[in-house]
Short mmCIF file of N, CA and C in Angstrom, two decimals:
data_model
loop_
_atom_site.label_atom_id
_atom_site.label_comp_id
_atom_site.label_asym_id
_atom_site.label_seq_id
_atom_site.Cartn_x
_atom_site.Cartn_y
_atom_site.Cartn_z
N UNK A 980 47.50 -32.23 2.32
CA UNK A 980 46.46 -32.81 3.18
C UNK A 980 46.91 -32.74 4.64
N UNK A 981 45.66 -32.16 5.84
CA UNK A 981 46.13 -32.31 7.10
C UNK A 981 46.65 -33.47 7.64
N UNK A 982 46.10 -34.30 7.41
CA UNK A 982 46.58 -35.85 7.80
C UNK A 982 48.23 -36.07 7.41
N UNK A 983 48.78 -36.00 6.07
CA UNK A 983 49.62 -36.18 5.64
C UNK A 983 50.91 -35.09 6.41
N UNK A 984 50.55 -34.06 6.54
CA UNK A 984 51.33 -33.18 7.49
C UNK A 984 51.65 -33.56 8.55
N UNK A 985 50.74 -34.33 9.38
CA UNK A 985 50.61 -34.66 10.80
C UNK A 985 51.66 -35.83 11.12
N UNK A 986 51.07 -36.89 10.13
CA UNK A 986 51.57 -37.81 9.86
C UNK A 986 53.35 -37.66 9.62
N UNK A 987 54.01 -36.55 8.73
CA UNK A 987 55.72 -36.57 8.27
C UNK A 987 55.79 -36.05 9.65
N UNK A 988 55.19 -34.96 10.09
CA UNK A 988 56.03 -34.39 11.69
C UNK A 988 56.18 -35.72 13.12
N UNK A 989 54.55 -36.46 13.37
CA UNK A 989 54.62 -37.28 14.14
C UNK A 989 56.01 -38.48 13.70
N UNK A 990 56.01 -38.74 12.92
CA UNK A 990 57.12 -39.67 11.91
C UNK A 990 58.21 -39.56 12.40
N UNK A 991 58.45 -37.98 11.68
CA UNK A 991 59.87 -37.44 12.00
C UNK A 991 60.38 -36.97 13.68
N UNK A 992 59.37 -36.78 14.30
CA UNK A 992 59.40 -36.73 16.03
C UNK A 992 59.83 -37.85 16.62
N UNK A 993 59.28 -38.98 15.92
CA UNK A 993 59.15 -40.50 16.79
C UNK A 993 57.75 -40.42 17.42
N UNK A 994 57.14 -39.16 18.01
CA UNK A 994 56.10 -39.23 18.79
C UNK A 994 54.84 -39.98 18.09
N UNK A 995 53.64 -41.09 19.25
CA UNK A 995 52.65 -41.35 18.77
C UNK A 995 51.71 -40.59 19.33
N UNK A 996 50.25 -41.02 18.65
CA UNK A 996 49.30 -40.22 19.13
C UNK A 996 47.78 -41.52 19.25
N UNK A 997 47.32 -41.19 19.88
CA UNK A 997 45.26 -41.65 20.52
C UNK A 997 44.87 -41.01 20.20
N UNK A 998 43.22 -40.98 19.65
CA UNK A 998 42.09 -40.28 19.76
C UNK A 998 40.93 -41.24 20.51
N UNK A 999 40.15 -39.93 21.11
CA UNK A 999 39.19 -40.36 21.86
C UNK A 999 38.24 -39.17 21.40
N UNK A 1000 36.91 -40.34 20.92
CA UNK A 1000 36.01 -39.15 19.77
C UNK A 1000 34.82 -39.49 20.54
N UNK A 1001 33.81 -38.70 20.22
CA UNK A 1001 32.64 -38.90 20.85
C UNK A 1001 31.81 -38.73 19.20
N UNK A 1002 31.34 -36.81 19.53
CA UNK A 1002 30.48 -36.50 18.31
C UNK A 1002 31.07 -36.78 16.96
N UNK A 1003 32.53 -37.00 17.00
CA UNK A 1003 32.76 -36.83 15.47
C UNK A 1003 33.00 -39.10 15.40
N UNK A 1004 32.52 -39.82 16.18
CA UNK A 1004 32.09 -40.69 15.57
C UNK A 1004 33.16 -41.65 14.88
N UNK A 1005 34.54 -41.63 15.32
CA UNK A 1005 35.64 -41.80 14.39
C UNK A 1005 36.23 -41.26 13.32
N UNK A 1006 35.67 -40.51 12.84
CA UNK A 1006 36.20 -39.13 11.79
C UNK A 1006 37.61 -38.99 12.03
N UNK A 1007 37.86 -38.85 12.81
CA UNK A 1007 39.22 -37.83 13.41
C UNK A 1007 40.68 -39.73 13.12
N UNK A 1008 40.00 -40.68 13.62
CA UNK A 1008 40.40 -41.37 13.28
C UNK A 1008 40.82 -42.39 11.81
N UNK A 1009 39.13 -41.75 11.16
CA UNK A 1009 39.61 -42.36 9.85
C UNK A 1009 40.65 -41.28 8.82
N UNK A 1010 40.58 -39.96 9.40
CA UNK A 1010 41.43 -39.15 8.33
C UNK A 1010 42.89 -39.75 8.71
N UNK A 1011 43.03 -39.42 10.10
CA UNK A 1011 44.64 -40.39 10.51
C UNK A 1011 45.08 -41.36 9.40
N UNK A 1012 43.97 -42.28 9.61
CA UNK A 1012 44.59 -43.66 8.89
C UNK A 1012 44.59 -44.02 6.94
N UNK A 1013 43.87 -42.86 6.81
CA UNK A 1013 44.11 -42.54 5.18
C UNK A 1013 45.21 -42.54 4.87
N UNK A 1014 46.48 -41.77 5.42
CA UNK A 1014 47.90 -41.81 5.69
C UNK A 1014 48.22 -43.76 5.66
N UNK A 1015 48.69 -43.39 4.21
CA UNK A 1015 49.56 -44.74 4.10
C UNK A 1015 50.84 -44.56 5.35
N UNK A 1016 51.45 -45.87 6.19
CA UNK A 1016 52.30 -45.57 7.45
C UNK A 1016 51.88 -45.16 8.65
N UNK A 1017 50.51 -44.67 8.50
CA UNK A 1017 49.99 -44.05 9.77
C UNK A 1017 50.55 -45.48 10.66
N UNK A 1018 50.33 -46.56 10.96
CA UNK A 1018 50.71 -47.53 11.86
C UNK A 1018 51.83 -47.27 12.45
N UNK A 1019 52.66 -46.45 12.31
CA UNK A 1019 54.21 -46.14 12.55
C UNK A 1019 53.67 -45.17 13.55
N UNK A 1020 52.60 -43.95 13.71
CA UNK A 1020 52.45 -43.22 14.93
C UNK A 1020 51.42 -43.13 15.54
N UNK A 1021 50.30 -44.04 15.23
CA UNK A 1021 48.73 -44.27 15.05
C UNK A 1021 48.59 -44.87 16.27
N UNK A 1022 48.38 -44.80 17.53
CA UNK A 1022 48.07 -46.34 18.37
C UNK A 1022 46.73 -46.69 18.24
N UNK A 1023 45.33 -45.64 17.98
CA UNK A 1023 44.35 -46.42 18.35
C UNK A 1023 43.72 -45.26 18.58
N UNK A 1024 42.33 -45.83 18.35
CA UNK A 1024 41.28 -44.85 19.35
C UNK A 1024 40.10 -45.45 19.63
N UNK A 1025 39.25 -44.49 20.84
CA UNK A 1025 38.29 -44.86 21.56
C UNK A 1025 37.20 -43.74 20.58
N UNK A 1026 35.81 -44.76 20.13
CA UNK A 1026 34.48 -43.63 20.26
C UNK A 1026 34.04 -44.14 21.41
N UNK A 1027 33.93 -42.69 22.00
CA UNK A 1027 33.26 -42.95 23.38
C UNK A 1027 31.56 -42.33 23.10
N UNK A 1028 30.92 -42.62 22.76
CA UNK A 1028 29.89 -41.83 22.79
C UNK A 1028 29.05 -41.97 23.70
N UNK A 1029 29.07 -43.02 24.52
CA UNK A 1029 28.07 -43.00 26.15
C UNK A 1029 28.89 -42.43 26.54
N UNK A 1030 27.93 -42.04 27.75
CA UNK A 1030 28.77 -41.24 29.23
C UNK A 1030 29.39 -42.76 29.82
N UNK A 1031 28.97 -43.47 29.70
CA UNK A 1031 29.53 -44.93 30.51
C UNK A 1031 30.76 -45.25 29.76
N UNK A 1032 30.89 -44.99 28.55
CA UNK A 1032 32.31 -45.27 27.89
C UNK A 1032 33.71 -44.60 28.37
N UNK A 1033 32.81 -43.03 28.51
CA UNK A 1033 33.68 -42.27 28.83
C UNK A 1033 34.34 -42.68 30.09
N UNK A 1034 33.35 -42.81 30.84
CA UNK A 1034 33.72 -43.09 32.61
C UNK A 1034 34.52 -44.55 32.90
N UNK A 1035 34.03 -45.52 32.01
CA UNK A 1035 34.59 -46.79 32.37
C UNK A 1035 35.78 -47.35 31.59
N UNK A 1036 35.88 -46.94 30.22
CA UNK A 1036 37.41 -47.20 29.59
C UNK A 1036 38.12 -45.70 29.43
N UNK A 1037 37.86 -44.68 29.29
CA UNK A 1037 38.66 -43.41 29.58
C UNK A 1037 38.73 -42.68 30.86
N UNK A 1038 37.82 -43.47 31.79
CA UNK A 1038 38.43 -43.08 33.00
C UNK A 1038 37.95 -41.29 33.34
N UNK A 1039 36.66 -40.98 32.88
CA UNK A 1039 36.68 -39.57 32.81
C UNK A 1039 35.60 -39.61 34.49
N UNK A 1040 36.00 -38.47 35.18
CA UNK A 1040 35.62 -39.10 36.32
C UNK A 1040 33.56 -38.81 36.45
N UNK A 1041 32.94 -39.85 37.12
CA UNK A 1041 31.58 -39.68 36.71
C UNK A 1041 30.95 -37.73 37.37
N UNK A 1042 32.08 -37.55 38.15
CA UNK A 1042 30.81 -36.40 38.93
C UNK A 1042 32.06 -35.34 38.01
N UNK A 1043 32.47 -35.24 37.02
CA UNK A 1043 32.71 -34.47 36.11
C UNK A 1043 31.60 -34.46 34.88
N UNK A 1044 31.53 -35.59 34.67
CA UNK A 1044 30.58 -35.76 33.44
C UNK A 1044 29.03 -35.50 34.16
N UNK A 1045 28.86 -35.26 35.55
CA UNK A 1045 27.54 -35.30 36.20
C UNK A 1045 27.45 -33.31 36.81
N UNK A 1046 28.48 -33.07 36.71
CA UNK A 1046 28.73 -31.37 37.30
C UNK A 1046 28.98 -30.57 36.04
N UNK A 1047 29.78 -31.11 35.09
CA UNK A 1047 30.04 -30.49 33.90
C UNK A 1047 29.46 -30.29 32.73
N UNK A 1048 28.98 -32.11 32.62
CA UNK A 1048 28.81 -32.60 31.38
C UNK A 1048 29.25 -32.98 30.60
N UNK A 1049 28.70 -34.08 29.22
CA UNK A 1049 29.85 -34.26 28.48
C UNK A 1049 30.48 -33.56 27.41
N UNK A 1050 29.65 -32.33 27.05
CA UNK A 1050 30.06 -31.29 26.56
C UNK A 1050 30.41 -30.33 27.25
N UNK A 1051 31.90 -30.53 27.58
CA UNK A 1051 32.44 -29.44 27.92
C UNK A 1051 34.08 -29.68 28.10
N UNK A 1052 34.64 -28.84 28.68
CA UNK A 1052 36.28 -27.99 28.03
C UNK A 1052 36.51 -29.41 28.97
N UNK A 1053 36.29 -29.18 30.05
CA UNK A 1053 36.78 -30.40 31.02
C UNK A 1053 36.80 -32.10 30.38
N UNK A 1054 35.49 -32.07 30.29
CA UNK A 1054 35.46 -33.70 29.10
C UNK A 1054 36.03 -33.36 28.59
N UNK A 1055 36.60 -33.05 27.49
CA UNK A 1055 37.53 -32.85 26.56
C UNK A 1055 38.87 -33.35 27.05
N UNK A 1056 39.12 -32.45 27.71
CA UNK A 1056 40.57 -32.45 28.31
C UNK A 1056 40.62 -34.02 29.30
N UNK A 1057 39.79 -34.44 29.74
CA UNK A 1057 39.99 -36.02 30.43
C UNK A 1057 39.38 -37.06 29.08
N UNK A 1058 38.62 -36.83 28.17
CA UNK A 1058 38.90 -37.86 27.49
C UNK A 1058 40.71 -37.57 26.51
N UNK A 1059 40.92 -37.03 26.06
CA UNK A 1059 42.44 -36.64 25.52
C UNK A 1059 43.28 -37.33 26.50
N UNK A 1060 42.94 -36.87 28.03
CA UNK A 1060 44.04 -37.40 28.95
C UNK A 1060 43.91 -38.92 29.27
N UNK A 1061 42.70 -39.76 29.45
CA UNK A 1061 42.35 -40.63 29.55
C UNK A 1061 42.64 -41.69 28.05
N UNK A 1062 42.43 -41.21 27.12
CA UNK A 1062 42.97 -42.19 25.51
C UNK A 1062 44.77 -41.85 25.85
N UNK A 1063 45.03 -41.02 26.12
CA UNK A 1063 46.54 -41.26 25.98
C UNK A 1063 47.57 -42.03 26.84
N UNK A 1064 46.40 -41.99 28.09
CA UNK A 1064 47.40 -43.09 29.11
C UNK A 1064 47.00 -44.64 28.59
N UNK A 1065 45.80 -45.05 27.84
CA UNK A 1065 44.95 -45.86 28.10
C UNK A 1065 45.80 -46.92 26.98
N UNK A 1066 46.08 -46.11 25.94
CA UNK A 1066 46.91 -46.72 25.07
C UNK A 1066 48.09 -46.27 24.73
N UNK A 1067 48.88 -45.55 25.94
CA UNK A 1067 50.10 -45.56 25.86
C UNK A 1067 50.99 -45.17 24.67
N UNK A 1068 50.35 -43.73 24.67
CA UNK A 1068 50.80 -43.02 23.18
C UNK A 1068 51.59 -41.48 23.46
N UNK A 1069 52.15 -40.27 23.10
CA UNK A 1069 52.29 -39.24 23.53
C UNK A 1069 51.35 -38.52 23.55
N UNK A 1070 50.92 -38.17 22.75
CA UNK A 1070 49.86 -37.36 22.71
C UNK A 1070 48.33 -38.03 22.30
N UNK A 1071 47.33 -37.18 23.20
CA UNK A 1071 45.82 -37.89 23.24
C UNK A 1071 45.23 -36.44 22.92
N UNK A 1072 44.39 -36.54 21.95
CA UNK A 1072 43.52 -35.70 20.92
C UNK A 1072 42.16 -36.35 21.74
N UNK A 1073 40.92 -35.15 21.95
CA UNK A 1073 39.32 -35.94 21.87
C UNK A 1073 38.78 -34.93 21.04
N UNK A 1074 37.42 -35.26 20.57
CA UNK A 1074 36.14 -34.68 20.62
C UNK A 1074 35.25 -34.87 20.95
N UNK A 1075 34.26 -33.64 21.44
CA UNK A 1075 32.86 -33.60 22.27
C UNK A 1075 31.82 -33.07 21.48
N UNK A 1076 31.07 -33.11 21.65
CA UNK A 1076 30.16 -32.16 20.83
C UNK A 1076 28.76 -32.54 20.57
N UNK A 1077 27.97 -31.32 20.18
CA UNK A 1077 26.58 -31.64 19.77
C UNK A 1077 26.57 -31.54 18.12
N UNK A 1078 26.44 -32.43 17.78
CA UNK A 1078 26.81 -32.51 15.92
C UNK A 1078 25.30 -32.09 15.32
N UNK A 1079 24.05 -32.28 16.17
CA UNK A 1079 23.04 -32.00 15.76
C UNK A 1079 22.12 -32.94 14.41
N UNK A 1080 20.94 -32.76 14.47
CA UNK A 1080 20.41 -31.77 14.29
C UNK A 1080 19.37 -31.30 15.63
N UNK A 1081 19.69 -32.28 16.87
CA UNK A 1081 18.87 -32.23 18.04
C UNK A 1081 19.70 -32.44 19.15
N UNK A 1082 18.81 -32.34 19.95
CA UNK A 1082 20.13 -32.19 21.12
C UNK A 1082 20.84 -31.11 21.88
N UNK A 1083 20.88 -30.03 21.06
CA UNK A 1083 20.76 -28.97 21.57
C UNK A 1083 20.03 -28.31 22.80
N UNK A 1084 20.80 -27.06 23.57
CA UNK A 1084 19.99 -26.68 24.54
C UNK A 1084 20.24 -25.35 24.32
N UNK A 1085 19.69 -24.23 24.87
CA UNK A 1085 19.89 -22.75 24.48
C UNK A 1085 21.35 -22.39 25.13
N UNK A 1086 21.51 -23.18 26.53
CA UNK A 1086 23.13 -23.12 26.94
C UNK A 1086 24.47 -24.15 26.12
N UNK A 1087 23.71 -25.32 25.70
CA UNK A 1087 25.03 -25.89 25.14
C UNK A 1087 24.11 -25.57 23.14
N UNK A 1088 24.28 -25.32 22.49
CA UNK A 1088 23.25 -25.25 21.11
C UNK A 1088 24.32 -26.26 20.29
N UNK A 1089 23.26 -26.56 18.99
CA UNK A 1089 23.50 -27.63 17.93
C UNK A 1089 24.71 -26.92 17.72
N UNK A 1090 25.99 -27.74 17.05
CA UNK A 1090 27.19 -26.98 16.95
C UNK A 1090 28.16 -27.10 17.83
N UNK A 1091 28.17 -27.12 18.85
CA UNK A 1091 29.08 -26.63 20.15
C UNK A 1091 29.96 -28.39 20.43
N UNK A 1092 30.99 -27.78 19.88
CA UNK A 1092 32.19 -28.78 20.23
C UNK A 1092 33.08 -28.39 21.02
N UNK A 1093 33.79 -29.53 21.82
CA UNK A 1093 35.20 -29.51 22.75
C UNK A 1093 35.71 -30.19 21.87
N UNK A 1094 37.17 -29.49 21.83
CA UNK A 1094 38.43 -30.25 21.61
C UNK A 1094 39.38 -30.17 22.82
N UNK A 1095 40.84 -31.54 22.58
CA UNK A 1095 41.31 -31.23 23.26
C UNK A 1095 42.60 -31.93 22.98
N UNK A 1096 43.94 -31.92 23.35
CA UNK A 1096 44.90 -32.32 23.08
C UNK A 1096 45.84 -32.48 24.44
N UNK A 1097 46.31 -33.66 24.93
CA UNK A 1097 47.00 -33.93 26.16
C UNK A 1097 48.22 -34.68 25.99
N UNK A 1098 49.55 -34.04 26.38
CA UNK A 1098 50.49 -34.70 26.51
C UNK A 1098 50.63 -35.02 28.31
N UNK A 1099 51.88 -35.92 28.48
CA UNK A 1099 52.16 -35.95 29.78
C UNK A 1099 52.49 -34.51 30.60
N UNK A 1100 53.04 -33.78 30.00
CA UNK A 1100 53.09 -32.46 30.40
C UNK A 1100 52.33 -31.33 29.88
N UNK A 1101 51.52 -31.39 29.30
CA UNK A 1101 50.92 -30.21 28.31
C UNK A 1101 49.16 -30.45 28.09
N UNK A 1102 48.39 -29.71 28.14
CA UNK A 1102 46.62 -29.96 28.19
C UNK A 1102 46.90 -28.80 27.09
N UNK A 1103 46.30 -28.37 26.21
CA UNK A 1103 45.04 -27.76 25.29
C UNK A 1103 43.94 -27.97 25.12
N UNK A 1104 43.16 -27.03 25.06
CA UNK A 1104 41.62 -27.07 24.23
C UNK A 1104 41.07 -25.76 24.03
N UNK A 1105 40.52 -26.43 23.22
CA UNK A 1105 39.52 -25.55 22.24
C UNK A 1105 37.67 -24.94 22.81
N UNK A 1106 37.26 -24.39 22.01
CA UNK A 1106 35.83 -24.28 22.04
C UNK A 1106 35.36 -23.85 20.67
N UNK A 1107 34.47 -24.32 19.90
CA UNK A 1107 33.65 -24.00 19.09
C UNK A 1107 32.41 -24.41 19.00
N UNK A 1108 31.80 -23.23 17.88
CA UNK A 1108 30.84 -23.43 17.60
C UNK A 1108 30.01 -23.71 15.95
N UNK A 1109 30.33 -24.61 15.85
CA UNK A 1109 29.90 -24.64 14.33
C UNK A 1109 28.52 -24.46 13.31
N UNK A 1110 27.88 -24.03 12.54
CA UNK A 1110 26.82 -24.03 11.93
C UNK A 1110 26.29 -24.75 10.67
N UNK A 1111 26.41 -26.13 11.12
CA UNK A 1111 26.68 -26.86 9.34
C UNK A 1111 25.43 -27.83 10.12
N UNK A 1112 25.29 -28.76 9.01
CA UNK A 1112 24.36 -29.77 9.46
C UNK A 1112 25.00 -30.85 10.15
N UNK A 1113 24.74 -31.99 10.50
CA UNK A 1113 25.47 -33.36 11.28
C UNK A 1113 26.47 -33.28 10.58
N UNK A 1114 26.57 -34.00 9.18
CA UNK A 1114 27.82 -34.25 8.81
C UNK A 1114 28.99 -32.98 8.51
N UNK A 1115 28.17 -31.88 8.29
CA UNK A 1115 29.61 -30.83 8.37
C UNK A 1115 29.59 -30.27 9.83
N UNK A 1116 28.75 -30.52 11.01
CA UNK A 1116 29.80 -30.32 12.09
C UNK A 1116 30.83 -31.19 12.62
N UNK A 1117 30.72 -32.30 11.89
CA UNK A 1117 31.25 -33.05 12.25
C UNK A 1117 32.84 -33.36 11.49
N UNK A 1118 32.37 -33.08 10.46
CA UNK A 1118 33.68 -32.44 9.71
C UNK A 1118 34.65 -31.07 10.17
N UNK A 1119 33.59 -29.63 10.74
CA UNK A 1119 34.64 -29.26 11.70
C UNK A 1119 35.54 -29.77 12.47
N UNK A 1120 34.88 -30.65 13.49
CA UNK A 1120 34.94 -31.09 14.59
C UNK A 1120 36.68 -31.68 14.00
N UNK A 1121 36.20 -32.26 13.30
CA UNK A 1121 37.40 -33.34 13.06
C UNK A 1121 38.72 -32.55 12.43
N UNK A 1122 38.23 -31.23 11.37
CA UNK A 1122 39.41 -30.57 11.12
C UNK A 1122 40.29 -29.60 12.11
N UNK A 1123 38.92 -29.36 13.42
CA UNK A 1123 39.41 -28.21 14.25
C UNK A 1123 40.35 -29.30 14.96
N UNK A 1124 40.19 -30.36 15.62
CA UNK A 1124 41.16 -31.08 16.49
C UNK A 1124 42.59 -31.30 15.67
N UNK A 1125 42.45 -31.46 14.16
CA UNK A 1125 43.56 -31.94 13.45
C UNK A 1125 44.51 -30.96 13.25
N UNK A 1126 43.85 -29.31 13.04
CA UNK A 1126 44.20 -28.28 12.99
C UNK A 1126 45.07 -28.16 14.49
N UNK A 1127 44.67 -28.19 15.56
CA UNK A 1127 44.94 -28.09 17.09
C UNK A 1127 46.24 -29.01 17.23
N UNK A 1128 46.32 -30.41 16.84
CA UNK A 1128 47.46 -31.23 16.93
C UNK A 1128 48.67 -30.36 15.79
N UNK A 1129 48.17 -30.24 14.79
CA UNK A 1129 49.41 -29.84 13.86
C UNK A 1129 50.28 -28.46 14.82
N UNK A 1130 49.15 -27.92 14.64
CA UNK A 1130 49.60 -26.78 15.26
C UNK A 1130 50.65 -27.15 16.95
N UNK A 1131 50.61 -27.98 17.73
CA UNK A 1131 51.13 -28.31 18.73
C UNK A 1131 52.28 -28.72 18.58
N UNK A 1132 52.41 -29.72 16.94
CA UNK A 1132 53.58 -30.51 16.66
C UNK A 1132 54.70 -29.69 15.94
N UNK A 1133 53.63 -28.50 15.00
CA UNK A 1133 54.53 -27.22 14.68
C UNK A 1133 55.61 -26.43 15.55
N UNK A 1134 55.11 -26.23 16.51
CA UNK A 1134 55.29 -25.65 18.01
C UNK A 1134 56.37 -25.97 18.64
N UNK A 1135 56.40 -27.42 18.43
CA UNK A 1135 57.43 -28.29 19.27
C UNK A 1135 58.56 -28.46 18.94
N UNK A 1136 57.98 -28.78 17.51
CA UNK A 1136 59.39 -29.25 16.60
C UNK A 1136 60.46 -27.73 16.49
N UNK A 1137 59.76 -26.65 16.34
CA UNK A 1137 60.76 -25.61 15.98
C UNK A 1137 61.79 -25.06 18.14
N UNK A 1138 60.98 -25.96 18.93
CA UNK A 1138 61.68 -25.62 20.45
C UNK A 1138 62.86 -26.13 20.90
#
């Protein structure tokens, strides 16, 4: 299980981790905490799903979310950066996205998620596009970010 992977490396690192979710709604958070011990690298997370959440407890700045939007690489990367200072963790994971089935625009379409992953020294992200209904983009959503952290902690551990 991804969780369970995440979970022995964060463990065995010492490192903790935040999420800050939007479209996936806490997803990303409840697979974390399925992990019996998760409390040992778990600090917490934010659903931000207003733009006012974003701006006023993650700190994402408003004329980003007003020039960019909240779907996009940038949100991503300031909510990740914003959950990780906020609760004082190493690494801050988000997701963005249009989970659908509305909402969509012909430039951002149903599907279209940000991920993103922020250490004090290090930003990643992602872009996809998924084709499932609400609940399986949202299940992307949540495996592509989990996929994105492992892969970071893989990375690290062998440097």
């Amino acid at each position: 299980m991804l969780a369970e992977e995440i979970g022995s490396a964060l463990r065995g690192s010492g490192r903790t981790l935040a999420t800050a979710e939007s479209c996936t709604g806490g997803l990303v958070g409840d697979r974390i905490t399925m992990v019996s011990g998760s409390s040992e690298y778990y600090k917490g997370g934010v659903v931000a799903y207003a733009n006012d959440v974003k701006a006023e407890v993650l700190q994402v700045a408003r004329t980003l979310l007003a020039e960019k939007g909240a779907v996009s690489a940038e949100c991503a990367v300031a909510m990740a950066q914003g959950v990780r200072k906020l609760l004082k963790s190493d690494i801050g994971i988000s997701t963005t996205g249009i989970a659908g089935p509305t909402g969509g625009t012909p430039e951002k379409p149903v599907g279209l998620v940000y991920i993103a992953l922020a250490t004090k020294d290090y930003v990643a992200h992602e872009k996809h596009i998924f084709h499932r209904d609400r609940e399986g983009n949202k299940r992307e959503a949540a495996d592509a970010v989990l996929q994105l952290l492992l892969k970071y902690i893989s990375q690290r551990a062998i440097m």
